[in-house]
mmCIF file with all atom_site columns, C-alpha atoms in Angstrom:
data_model
loop_
_atom_site.group_PDB
_atom_site.id
_atom_site.type_symbol
_atom_site.label_atom_id
_atom_site.label_alt_id
_atom_site.label_comp_id
_atom_site.label_asym_id
_atom_site.label_entity_id
_atom_site.label_seq_id
_atom_site.pdbx_PDB_ins_code
_atom_site.Cartn_x
_atom_site.Cartn_y
_atom_site.Cartn_z
_atom_site.occupancy
_atom_site.B_iso_or_equiv
_atom_site.pdbx_formal_charge
_atom_site.auth_seq_id
_atom_site.auth_comp_id
_atom_site.auth_asym_id
_atom_site.auth_atom_id
_atom_site.pdbx_PDB_model_num
ATOM 1   C CA . UNK A 1 1   ? 49.092 85.716  204.875 1.00 60.00 ? 1   UNK A CA 1
ATOM 2   C CA . UNK A 1 2   ? 50.975 86.398  208.337 1.00 69.00 ? 2   UNK A CA 1
ATOM 3   C CA . UNK A 1 3   ? 54.351 87.667  206.815 1.00 72.00 ? 3   UNK A CA 1
ATOM 4   C CA . UNK A 1 4   ? 52.146 90.212  204.459 1.00 71.00 ? 4   UNK A CA 1
ATOM 5   C CA . UNK A 1 5   ? 50.603 91.865  207.786 1.00 74.00 ? 5   UNK A CA 1
ATOM 6   C CA . UNK A 1 6   ? 53.670 92.532  209.307 1.00 79.00 ? 6   UNK A CA 1
ATOM 7   C CA . UNK A 1 7   ? 55.068 94.665  206.420 1.00 77.00 ? 7   UNK A CA 1
ATOM 8   C CA . UNK A 1 8   ? 55.253 98.541  207.336 1.00 82.00 ? 8   UNK A CA 1
ATOM 9   C CA . UNK A 1 9   ? 52.489 101.077 206.360 1.00 80.00 ? 9   UNK A CA 1
ATOM 10  C CA . UNK A 1 10  ? 54.590 102.242 203.407 1.00 80.00 ? 10  UNK A CA 1
ATOM 11  C CA . UNK A 1 11  ? 54.297 99.530  201.467 1.00 80.00 ? 11  UNK A CA 1
ATOM 12  C CA . UNK A 1 12  ? 50.524 99.336  201.989 1.00 80.00 ? 12  UNK A CA 1
ATOM 13  C CA . UNK A 1 13  ? 50.327 103.007 200.662 1.00 84.00 ? 13  UNK A CA 1
ATOM 14  C CA . UNK A 1 14  ? 52.851 101.747 197.899 1.00 86.00 ? 14  UNK A CA 1
ATOM 15  C CA . UNK A 1 15  ? 50.131 98.864  196.665 1.00 85.00 ? 15  UNK A CA 1
ATOM 16  C CA . UNK A 1 16  ? 47.165 101.126 196.591 1.00 89.00 ? 16  UNK A CA 1
ATOM 17  C CA . UNK A 1 17  ? 48.685 103.377 193.837 1.00 91.00 ? 17  UNK A CA 1
ATOM 18  C CA . UNK A 1 18  ? 48.193 100.845 191.191 1.00 92.00 ? 18  UNK A CA 1
ATOM 19  C CA . UNK A 1 19  ? 44.414 99.952  192.812 1.00 94.00 ? 19  UNK A CA 1
ATOM 20  C CA . UNK A 1 20  ? 43.893 103.257 192.220 1.00 93.00 ? 20  UNK A CA 1
ATOM 21  C CA . UNK A 1 21  ? 45.162 103.842 189.055 1.00 95.00 ? 21  UNK A CA 1
ATOM 22  C CA . UNK A 1 22  ? 43.325 100.875 187.911 1.00 95.00 ? 22  UNK A CA 1
ATOM 23  C CA . UNK A 1 23  ? 39.561 101.929 189.378 1.00 94.00 ? 23  UNK A CA 1
ATOM 24  C CA . UNK A 1 24  ? 39.756 105.702 188.795 1.00 93.00 ? 24  UNK A CA 1
ATOM 25  C CA . UNK A 1 25  ? 42.302 106.020 185.223 1.00 93.00 ? 25  UNK A CA 1
ATOM 26  C CA . UNK A 1 26  ? 42.001 103.311 183.571 1.00 91.00 ? 26  UNK A CA 1
ATOM 27  C CA . UNK A 1 27  ? 45.215 101.709 184.041 1.00 94.00 ? 27  UNK A CA 1
ATOM 28  C CA . UNK A 1 28  ? 45.778 97.983  182.991 1.00 94.00 ? 28  UNK A CA 1
ATOM 29  C CA . UNK A 1 29  ? 46.204 95.487  185.686 1.00 95.00 ? 29  UNK A CA 1
ATOM 30  C CA . UNK A 1 30  ? 49.847 94.479  186.382 1.00 94.00 ? 30  UNK A CA 1
ATOM 31  C CA . UNK A 1 31  ? 49.893 90.907  184.631 1.00 93.00 ? 31  UNK A CA 1
ATOM 32  C CA . UNK A 1 32  ? 51.866 89.269  188.318 1.00 92.00 ? 32  UNK A CA 1
ATOM 33  C CA . UNK A 1 33  ? 48.329 90.306  189.808 1.00 93.00 ? 33  UNK A CA 1
ATOM 34  C CA . UNK A 1 34  ? 46.336 87.896  187.170 1.00 94.00 ? 34  UNK A CA 1
ATOM 35  C CA . UNK A 1 35  ? 48.146 84.682  186.997 1.00 92.00 ? 35  UNK A CA 1
ATOM 36  C CA . UNK A 1 36  ? 46.472 82.223  189.306 1.00 91.00 ? 36  UNK A CA 1
ATOM 37  C CA . UNK A 1 37  ? 47.476 78.925  189.904 1.00 89.00 ? 37  UNK A CA 1
ATOM 38  C CA . UNK A 1 38  ? 44.875 76.123  188.990 1.00 84.00 ? 38  UNK A CA 1
ATOM 39  C CA . UNK A 1 39  ? 44.639 73.014  191.209 1.00 80.00 ? 39  UNK A CA 1
ATOM 40  C CA . UNK A 1 40  ? 42.156 70.133  190.825 1.00 78.00 ? 40  UNK A CA 1
ATOM 41  C CA . UNK A 1 41  ? 40.776 69.189  194.181 1.00 78.00 ? 41  UNK A CA 1
ATOM 42  C CA . UNK A 1 42  ? 39.216 65.790  194.600 1.00 77.00 ? 42  UNK A CA 1
ATOM 43  C CA . UNK A 1 43  ? 35.539 66.262  196.267 1.00 75.00 ? 43  UNK A CA 1
ATOM 44  C CA . UNK A 1 44  ? 35.241 64.087  199.068 1.00 73.00 ? 44  UNK A CA 1
ATOM 45  C CA . UNK A 1 45  ? 33.970 60.308  198.913 1.00 67.00 ? 45  UNK A CA 1
ATOM 46  C CA . UNK A 1 46  ? 34.442 60.727  194.394 1.00 59.00 ? 46  UNK A CA 1
ATOM 47  C CA . UNK A 1 47  ? 36.421 58.710  191.713 1.00 58.00 ? 47  UNK A CA 1
ATOM 48  C CA . UNK A 1 48  ? 39.804 60.733  191.462 1.00 56.00 ? 48  UNK A CA 1
ATOM 49  C CA . UNK A 1 49  ? 39.924 59.411  187.881 1.00 62.00 ? 49  UNK A CA 1
ATOM 50  C CA . UNK A 1 50  ? 36.832 61.413  186.563 1.00 71.00 ? 50  UNK A CA 1
ATOM 51  C CA . UNK A 1 51  ? 37.787 64.720  185.570 1.00 69.00 ? 51  UNK A CA 1
ATOM 52  C CA . UNK A 1 52  ? 34.407 65.985  186.636 1.00 72.00 ? 52  UNK A CA 1
ATOM 53  C CA . UNK A 1 53  ? 34.793 64.574  190.232 1.00 75.00 ? 53  UNK A CA 1
ATOM 54  C CA . UNK A 1 54  ? 37.135 67.852  190.738 1.00 76.00 ? 54  UNK A CA 1
ATOM 55  C CA . UNK A 1 55  ? 36.968 71.115  191.897 1.00 77.00 ? 55  UNK A CA 1
ATOM 56  C CA . UNK A 1 56  ? 38.907 73.661  190.150 1.00 78.00 ? 56  UNK A CA 1
ATOM 57  C CA . UNK A 1 57  ? 40.369 76.098  192.795 1.00 83.00 ? 57  UNK A CA 1
ATOM 58  C CA . UNK A 1 58  ? 42.427 78.946  191.436 1.00 88.00 ? 58  UNK A CA 1
ATOM 59  C CA . UNK A 1 59  ? 44.981 80.513  194.086 1.00 89.00 ? 59  UNK A CA 1
ATOM 60  C CA . UNK A 1 60  ? 45.482 84.598  192.420 1.00 93.00 ? 60  UNK A CA 1
ATOM 61  C CA . UNK A 1 61  ? 48.167 86.313  194.121 1.00 92.00 ? 61  UNK A CA 1
ATOM 62  C CA . UNK A 1 62  ? 47.508 87.665  197.627 1.00 90.00 ? 62  UNK A CA 1
ATOM 63  C CA . UNK A 1 63  ? 47.611 91.398  196.363 1.00 90.00 ? 63  UNK A CA 1
ATOM 64  C CA . UNK A 1 64  ? 44.642 90.693  194.009 1.00 94.00 ? 64  UNK A CA 1
ATOM 65  C CA . UNK A 1 65  ? 42.996 88.712  196.961 1.00 92.00 ? 65  UNK A CA 1
ATOM 66  C CA . UNK A 1 66  ? 43.382 91.393  199.166 1.00 90.00 ? 66  UNK A CA 1
ATOM 67  C CA . UNK A 1 67  ? 41.880 94.309  196.917 1.00 94.00 ? 67  UNK A CA 1
ATOM 68  C CA . UNK A 1 68  ? 39.294 91.936  196.079 1.00 94.00 ? 68  UNK A CA 1
ATOM 69  C CA . UNK A 1 69  ? 38.370 91.080  199.520 1.00 92.00 ? 69  UNK A CA 1
ATOM 70  C CA . UNK A 1 70  ? 38.328 94.861  200.990 1.00 92.00 ? 70  UNK A CA 1
ATOM 71  C CA . UNK A 1 71  ? 36.110 95.879  198.023 1.00 93.00 ? 71  UNK A CA 1
ATOM 72  C CA . UNK A 1 72  ? 33.614 93.773  198.838 1.00 92.00 ? 72  UNK A CA 1
ATOM 73  C CA . UNK A 1 73  ? 33.580 93.941  202.379 1.00 91.00 ? 73  UNK A CA 1
ATOM 74  C CA . UNK A 1 74  ? 32.890 97.434  201.712 1.00 92.00 ? 74  UNK A CA 1
ATOM 75  C CA . UNK A 1 75  ? 30.160 96.915  199.337 1.00 90.00 ? 75  UNK A CA 1
ATOM 76  C CA . UNK A 1 76  ? 28.141 94.707  202.445 1.00 87.00 ? 76  UNK A CA 1
ATOM 77  C CA . UNK A 1 77  ? 25.269 97.636  202.561 1.00 90.00 ? 77  UNK A CA 1
ATOM 78  C CA . UNK A 1 78  ? 24.968 97.854  198.837 1.00 93.00 ? 78  UNK A CA 1
ATOM 79  C CA . UNK A 1 79  ? 23.933 94.018  198.760 1.00 91.00 ? 79  UNK A CA 1
ATOM 80  C CA . UNK A 1 80  ? 21.141 94.448  201.446 1.00 88.00 ? 80  UNK A CA 1
ATOM 81  C CA . UNK A 1 81  ? 19.356 96.826  199.297 1.00 91.00 ? 81  UNK A CA 1
ATOM 82  C CA . UNK A 1 82  ? 18.970 94.924  196.351 1.00 92.00 ? 82  UNK A CA 1
ATOM 83  C CA . UNK A 1 83  ? 19.121 91.461  197.540 1.00 90.00 ? 83  UNK A CA 1
ATOM 84  C CA . UNK A 1 84  ? 15.337 90.162  198.240 1.00 87.00 ? 84  UNK A CA 1
ATOM 85  C CA . UNK A 1 85  ? 15.180 89.953  202.091 1.00 82.00 ? 85  UNK A CA 1
ATOM 86  C CA . UNK A 1 86  ? 14.594 85.707  201.325 1.00 79.00 ? 86  UNK A CA 1
ATOM 87  C CA . UNK A 1 87  ? 17.558 85.524  200.315 1.00 83.00 ? 87  UNK A CA 1
ATOM 88  C CA . UNK A 1 88  ? 20.418 84.548  202.381 1.00 80.00 ? 88  UNK A CA 1
ATOM 89  C CA . UNK A 1 89  ? 23.542 82.569  200.443 1.00 77.00 ? 89  UNK A CA 1
ATOM 90  C CA . UNK A 1 90  ? 26.277 85.169  200.229 1.00 76.00 ? 90  UNK A CA 1
ATOM 91  C CA . UNK A 1 91  ? 25.370 88.031  202.710 1.00 79.00 ? 91  UNK A CA 1
ATOM 92  C CA . UNK A 1 92  ? 27.653 89.064  205.621 1.00 77.00 ? 92  UNK A CA 1
ATOM 93  C CA . UNK A 1 93  ? 26.119 87.996  209.126 1.00 79.00 ? 93  UNK A CA 1
ATOM 94  C CA . UNK A 1 94  ? 23.797 85.293  207.195 1.00 80.00 ? 94  UNK A CA 1
ATOM 95  C CA . UNK A 1 95  ? 23.698 81.515  206.796 1.00 79.00 ? 95  UNK A CA 1
ATOM 96  C CA . UNK A 1 96  ? 22.016 78.090  205.852 1.00 79.00 ? 96  UNK A CA 1
ATOM 97  C CA . UNK A 1 97  ? 20.876 78.041  209.585 1.00 81.00 ? 97  UNK A CA 1
ATOM 98  C CA . UNK A 1 98  ? 18.890 81.172  208.766 1.00 82.00 ? 98  UNK A CA 1
ATOM 99  C CA . UNK A 1 99  ? 16.964 78.759  206.187 1.00 81.00 ? 99  UNK A CA 1
ATOM 100 C CA . UNK A 1 100 ? 16.475 75.507  207.385 1.00 82.00 ? 100 UNK A CA 1
ATOM 101 C CA . UNK A 1 101 ? 15.626 76.807  210.594 1.00 84.00 ? 101 UNK A CA 1
ATOM 102 C CA . UNK A 1 102 ? 12.427 78.762  209.224 1.00 82.00 ? 102 UNK A CA 1
ATOM 103 C CA . UNK A 1 103 ? 11.791 75.406  207.096 1.00 84.00 ? 103 UNK A CA 1
ATOM 104 C CA . UNK A 1 104 ? 12.076 73.084  210.013 1.00 88.00 ? 104 UNK A CA 1
ATOM 105 C CA . UNK A 1 105 ? 9.329  75.634  212.074 1.00 88.00 ? 105 UNK A CA 1
ATOM 106 C CA . UNK A 1 106 ? 6.892  75.641  209.513 1.00 86.00 ? 106 UNK A CA 1
ATOM 107 C CA . UNK A 1 107 ? 7.196  71.780  208.832 1.00 89.00 ? 107 UNK A CA 1
ATOM 108 C CA . UNK A 1 108 ? 6.410  71.358  213.053 1.00 91.00 ? 108 UNK A CA 1
ATOM 109 C CA . UNK A 1 109 ? 3.854  74.254  212.898 1.00 89.00 ? 109 UNK A CA 1
ATOM 110 C CA . UNK A 1 110 ? 1.953  72.152  209.184 1.00 88.00 ? 110 UNK A CA 1
ATOM 111 C CA . UNK A 1 111 ? 2.385  69.028  211.374 1.00 89.00 ? 111 UNK A CA 1
ATOM 112 C CA . UNK A 1 112 ? 0.482  70.293  214.229 1.00 89.00 ? 112 UNK A CA 1
ATOM 113 C CA . UNK A 1 113 ? -2.205 71.799  212.304 1.00 88.00 ? 113 UNK A CA 1
ATOM 114 C CA . UNK A 1 114 ? -2.521 68.575  209.951 1.00 84.00 ? 114 UNK A CA 1
ATOM 115 C CA . UNK A 1 115 ? -1.719 70.855  207.109 1.00 83.00 ? 115 UNK A CA 1
ATOM 116 C CA . UNK A 1 116 ? -0.141 70.830  203.712 1.00 80.00 ? 116 UNK A CA 1
ATOM 117 C CA . UNK A 1 117 ? 3.143  71.763  203.254 1.00 78.00 ? 117 UNK A CA 1
ATOM 118 C CA . UNK A 1 118 ? 5.603  71.176  199.770 1.00 77.00 ? 118 UNK A CA 1
ATOM 119 C CA . UNK A 1 119 ? 8.891  72.334  198.453 1.00 75.00 ? 119 UNK A CA 1
ATOM 120 C CA . UNK A 1 120 ? 11.756 71.564  196.116 1.00 74.00 ? 120 UNK A CA 1
ATOM 121 C CA . UNK A 1 121 ? 15.374 71.800  197.157 1.00 75.00 ? 121 UNK A CA 1
ATOM 122 C CA . UNK A 1 122 ? 17.703 72.027  194.250 1.00 75.00 ? 122 UNK A CA 1
ATOM 123 C CA . UNK A 1 123 ? 21.450 71.810  193.853 1.00 74.00 ? 123 UNK A CA 1
ATOM 124 C CA . UNK A 1 124 ? 23.172 73.595  190.987 1.00 73.00 ? 124 UNK A CA 1
ATOM 125 C CA . UNK A 1 125 ? 25.793 71.407  189.528 1.00 74.00 ? 125 UNK A CA 1
ATOM 126 C CA . UNK A 1 126 ? 28.934 72.961  188.960 1.00 80.00 ? 126 UNK A CA 1
ATOM 127 C CA . UNK A 1 127 ? 27.166 76.887  189.609 1.00 85.00 ? 127 UNK A CA 1
ATOM 128 C CA . UNK A 1 128 ? 30.505 78.738  189.459 1.00 87.00 ? 128 UNK A CA 1
ATOM 129 C CA . UNK A 1 129 ? 31.448 77.122  186.182 1.00 86.00 ? 129 UNK A CA 1
ATOM 130 C CA . UNK A 1 130 ? 28.258 77.976  184.647 1.00 88.00 ? 130 UNK A CA 1
ATOM 131 C CA . UNK A 1 131 ? 28.647 81.631  185.433 1.00 92.00 ? 131 UNK A CA 1
ATOM 132 C CA . UNK A 1 132 ? 29.580 84.252  182.655 1.00 93.00 ? 132 UNK A CA 1
ATOM 133 C CA . UNK A 1 133 ? 31.370 87.019  184.584 1.00 94.00 ? 133 UNK A CA 1
ATOM 134 C CA . UNK A 1 134 ? 30.462 89.339  181.586 1.00 94.00 ? 134 UNK A CA 1
ATOM 135 C CA . UNK A 1 135 ? 26.932 88.948  182.022 1.00 94.00 ? 135 UNK A CA 1
ATOM 136 C CA . UNK A 1 136 ? 27.283 88.459  185.799 1.00 96.00 ? 136 UNK A CA 1
ATOM 137 C CA . UNK A 1 137 ? 28.808 92.136  185.766 1.00 96.00 ? 137 UNK A CA 1
ATOM 138 C CA . UNK A 1 138 ? 26.355 93.623  183.325 1.00 96.00 ? 138 UNK A CA 1
ATOM 139 C CA . UNK A 1 139 ? 23.231 92.592  185.442 1.00 96.00 ? 139 UNK A CA 1
ATOM 140 C CA . UNK A 1 140 ? 25.463 94.348  188.656 1.00 96.00 ? 140 UNK A CA 1
ATOM 141 C CA . UNK A 1 141 ? 25.743 97.407  187.093 1.00 96.00 ? 141 UNK A CA 1
ATOM 142 C CA . UNK A 1 142 ? 21.943 97.154  186.662 1.00 95.00 ? 142 UNK A CA 1
ATOM 143 C CA . UNK A 1 143 ? 21.359 96.849  190.532 1.00 95.00 ? 143 UNK A CA 1
ATOM 144 C CA . UNK A 1 144 ? 24.060 99.598  191.258 1.00 95.00 ? 144 UNK A CA 1
ATOM 145 C CA . UNK A 1 145 ? 27.777 98.818  191.283 1.00 95.00 ? 145 UNK A CA 1
ATOM 146 C CA . UNK A 1 146 ? 29.631 101.464 190.552 1.00 94.00 ? 146 UNK A CA 1
ATOM 147 C CA . UNK A 1 147 ? 31.109 101.326 186.796 1.00 94.00 ? 147 UNK A CA 1
ATOM 148 C CA . UNK A 1 148 ? 34.421 101.934 187.929 1.00 94.00 ? 148 UNK A CA 1
ATOM 149 C CA . UNK A 1 149 ? 34.160 99.072  190.321 1.00 94.00 ? 149 UNK A CA 1
ATOM 150 C CA . UNK A 1 150 ? 32.770 96.863  187.539 1.00 95.00 ? 150 UNK A CA 1
ATOM 151 C CA . UNK A 1 151 ? 34.951 98.182  184.895 1.00 95.00 ? 151 UNK A CA 1
ATOM 152 C CA . UNK A 1 152 ? 38.105 96.610  186.860 1.00 96.00 ? 152 UNK A CA 1
ATOM 153 C CA . UNK A 1 153 ? 36.587 93.231  187.547 1.00 96.00 ? 153 UNK A CA 1
ATOM 154 C CA . UNK A 1 154 ? 35.779 92.957  183.643 1.00 96.00 ? 154 UNK A CA 1
ATOM 155 C CA . UNK A 1 155 ? 39.685 94.344  183.097 1.00 96.00 ? 155 UNK A CA 1
ATOM 156 C CA . UNK A 1 156 ? 40.905 91.603  185.847 1.00 95.00 ? 156 UNK A CA 1
ATOM 157 C CA . UNK A 1 157 ? 38.577 89.025  184.433 1.00 95.00 ? 157 UNK A CA 1
ATOM 158 C CA . UNK A 1 158 ? 39.883 90.072  180.652 1.00 94.00 ? 158 UNK A CA 1
ATOM 159 C CA . UNK A 1 159 ? 43.278 89.375  181.501 1.00 94.00 ? 159 UNK A CA 1
ATOM 160 C CA . UNK A 1 160 ? 43.432 86.829  183.640 1.00 94.00 ? 160 UNK A CA 1
ATOM 161 C CA . UNK A 1 161 ? 45.525 83.895  182.938 1.00 93.00 ? 161 UNK A CA 1
ATOM 162 C CA . UNK A 1 162 ? 45.374 80.317  185.274 1.00 90.00 ? 162 UNK A CA 1
ATOM 163 C CA . UNK A 1 163 ? 48.575 77.581  185.520 1.00 88.00 ? 163 UNK A CA 1
ATOM 164 C CA . UNK A 1 164 ? 47.152 74.342  185.548 1.00 83.00 ? 164 UNK A CA 1
ATOM 165 C CA . UNK A 1 165 ? 48.971 72.340  187.889 1.00 74.00 ? 165 UNK A CA 1
ATOM 166 C CA . UNK A 1 166 ? 48.321 68.028  187.897 1.00 71.00 ? 166 UNK A CA 1
ATOM 167 C CA . UNK A 1 167 ? 50.372 65.740  190.335 1.00 74.00 ? 167 UNK A CA 1
ATOM 168 C CA . UNK A 1 168 ? 53.018 68.440  190.415 1.00 75.00 ? 168 UNK A CA 1
ATOM 169 C CA . UNK A 1 169 ? 53.036 69.107  187.163 1.00 78.00 ? 169 UNK A CA 1
ATOM 170 C CA . UNK A 1 170 ? 51.896 72.662  185.395 1.00 80.00 ? 170 UNK A CA 1
ATOM 171 C CA . UNK A 1 171 ? 51.393 73.711  182.243 1.00 82.00 ? 171 UNK A CA 1
ATOM 172 C CA . UNK A 1 172 ? 50.961 76.510  179.926 1.00 86.00 ? 172 UNK A CA 1
ATOM 173 C CA . UNK A 1 173 ? 48.963 79.911  180.734 1.00 88.00 ? 173 UNK A CA 1
ATOM 174 C CA . UNK A 1 174 ? 45.535 79.273  179.948 1.00 87.00 ? 174 UNK A CA 1
ATOM 175 C CA . UNK A 1 175 ? 42.446 81.738  179.507 1.00 88.00 ? 175 UNK A CA 1
ATOM 176 C CA . UNK A 1 176 ? 38.844 80.733  180.139 1.00 84.00 ? 176 UNK A CA 1
ATOM 177 C CA . UNK A 1 177 ? 35.890 82.395  178.557 1.00 81.00 ? 177 UNK A CA 1
ATOM 178 C CA . UNK A 1 178 ? 33.602 80.843  181.173 1.00 83.00 ? 178 UNK A CA 1
ATOM 179 C CA . UNK A 1 179 ? 33.391 80.653  185.069 1.00 88.00 ? 179 UNK A CA 1
ATOM 180 C CA . UNK A 1 180 ? 34.005 82.586  188.304 1.00 92.00 ? 180 UNK A CA 1
ATOM 181 C CA . UNK A 1 181 ? 36.593 81.949  190.028 1.00 91.00 ? 181 UNK A CA 1
ATOM 182 C CA . UNK A 1 182 ? 36.182 79.474  193.426 1.00 84.00 ? 182 UNK A CA 1
ATOM 183 C CA . UNK A 1 183 ? 37.425 81.365  196.911 1.00 80.00 ? 183 UNK A CA 1
ATOM 184 C CA . UNK A 1 184 ? 37.501 84.812  195.718 1.00 89.00 ? 184 UNK A CA 1
ATOM 185 C CA . UNK A 1 185 ? 35.425 87.594  197.257 1.00 90.00 ? 185 UNK A CA 1
ATOM 186 C CA . UNK A 1 186 ? 34.138 89.141  193.875 1.00 93.00 ? 186 UNK A CA 1
ATOM 187 C CA . UNK A 1 187 ? 32.890 85.564  193.005 1.00 92.00 ? 187 UNK A CA 1
ATOM 188 C CA . UNK A 1 188 ? 30.306 85.688  195.426 1.00 91.00 ? 188 UNK A CA 1
ATOM 189 C CA . UNK A 1 189 ? 28.881 88.617  193.935 1.00 94.00 ? 189 UNK A CA 1
ATOM 190 C CA . UNK A 1 190 ? 28.948 87.414  190.886 1.00 95.00 ? 190 UNK A CA 1
ATOM 191 C CA . UNK A 1 191 ? 27.195 84.349  191.442 1.00 92.00 ? 191 UNK A CA 1
ATOM 192 C CA . UNK A 1 192 ? 25.007 85.956  193.687 1.00 93.00 ? 192 UNK A CA 1
ATOM 193 C CA . UNK A 1 193 ? 23.174 87.888  191.327 1.00 95.00 ? 193 UNK A CA 1
ATOM 194 C CA . UNK A 1 194 ? 22.941 85.352  188.701 1.00 92.00 ? 194 UNK A CA 1
ATOM 195 C CA . UNK A 1 195 ? 21.422 82.860  191.650 1.00 89.00 ? 195 UNK A CA 1
ATOM 196 C CA . UNK A 1 196 ? 18.575 86.087  192.496 1.00 91.00 ? 196 UNK A CA 1
ATOM 197 C CA . UNK A 1 197 ? 17.723 86.038  188.892 1.00 91.00 ? 197 UNK A CA 1
ATOM 198 C CA . UNK A 1 198 ? 17.389 82.741  188.765 1.00 87.00 ? 198 UNK A CA 1
ATOM 199 C CA . UNK A 1 199 ? 15.187 82.426  192.057 1.00 84.00 ? 199 UNK A CA 1
ATOM 200 C CA . UNK A 1 200 ? 13.056 85.199  190.837 1.00 86.00 ? 200 UNK A CA 1
ATOM 201 C CA . UNK A 1 201 ? 12.164 83.619  187.531 1.00 86.00 ? 201 UNK A CA 1
ATOM 202 C CA . UNK A 1 202 ? 11.570 80.180  189.482 1.00 82.00 ? 202 UNK A CA 1
ATOM 203 C CA . UNK A 1 203 ? 9.164  81.909  191.797 1.00 79.00 ? 203 UNK A CA 1
ATOM 204 C CA . UNK A 1 204 ? 7.241  83.494  188.849 1.00 82.00 ? 204 UNK A CA 1
ATOM 205 C CA . UNK A 1 205 ? 7.538  80.789  186.721 1.00 82.00 ? 205 UNK A CA 1
ATOM 206 C CA . UNK A 1 206 ? 6.172  78.047  189.398 1.00 75.00 ? 206 UNK A CA 1
ATOM 207 C CA . UNK A 1 207 ? 3.627  80.436  190.563 1.00 67.00 ? 207 UNK A CA 1
ATOM 208 C CA . UNK A 1 208 ? 4.220  79.676  194.099 1.00 61.00 ? 208 UNK A CA 1
ATOM 209 C CA . UNK A 1 209 ? 4.119  81.754  197.005 1.00 56.00 ? 209 UNK A CA 1
ATOM 210 C CA . UNK A 1 210 ? 7.386  82.008  198.861 1.00 54.00 ? 210 UNK A CA 1
ATOM 211 C CA . UNK A 1 211 ? 8.048  82.098  202.939 1.00 51.00 ? 211 UNK A CA 1
ATOM 212 C CA . UNK A 1 212 ? 7.573  85.638  203.603 1.00 47.00 ? 212 UNK A CA 1
#
């Protein structure tokens, strides 16, 4: 990345040409930008012999990640227009402390007033692997994602390939119909819309009052 930042501005202008063509003129993504290296990273305190104890991490080419990161950073104000105020995950400037801090205060008040307070904590197992990128993009379109940007991301996932590496050995390129990339800026937005829909459904189905 440090070497990439030292490139002359003319090369960045040249790199913007295919970005513009993909978004504005329906150009196809260059094959070289859609081939990622997939490494199976063992989870902490997990038995390495079990496949599900690994986290599949796909490292996409730097030029793709540059485009993805730039567009997501530009969308921060749009995200805040449709993400409920009580949802803080995946939003710039927000984090787990915004949730746990409020919960801790409510617990203290409940103890002080000898009131009742209940809640549920869940961890969606293999969440990124369960998100369908096409479905997530359709939902994002409903909340205002620009059609050209949606089409560019959809086209990228349609042509994306992964090279699986295990113990230094690399196999043939593979395609997946399910799952979104780990450590990709756009994946944050894709999982956010699915998570928000799930959260709204649970809140309505459970018929309980969420924190306001």
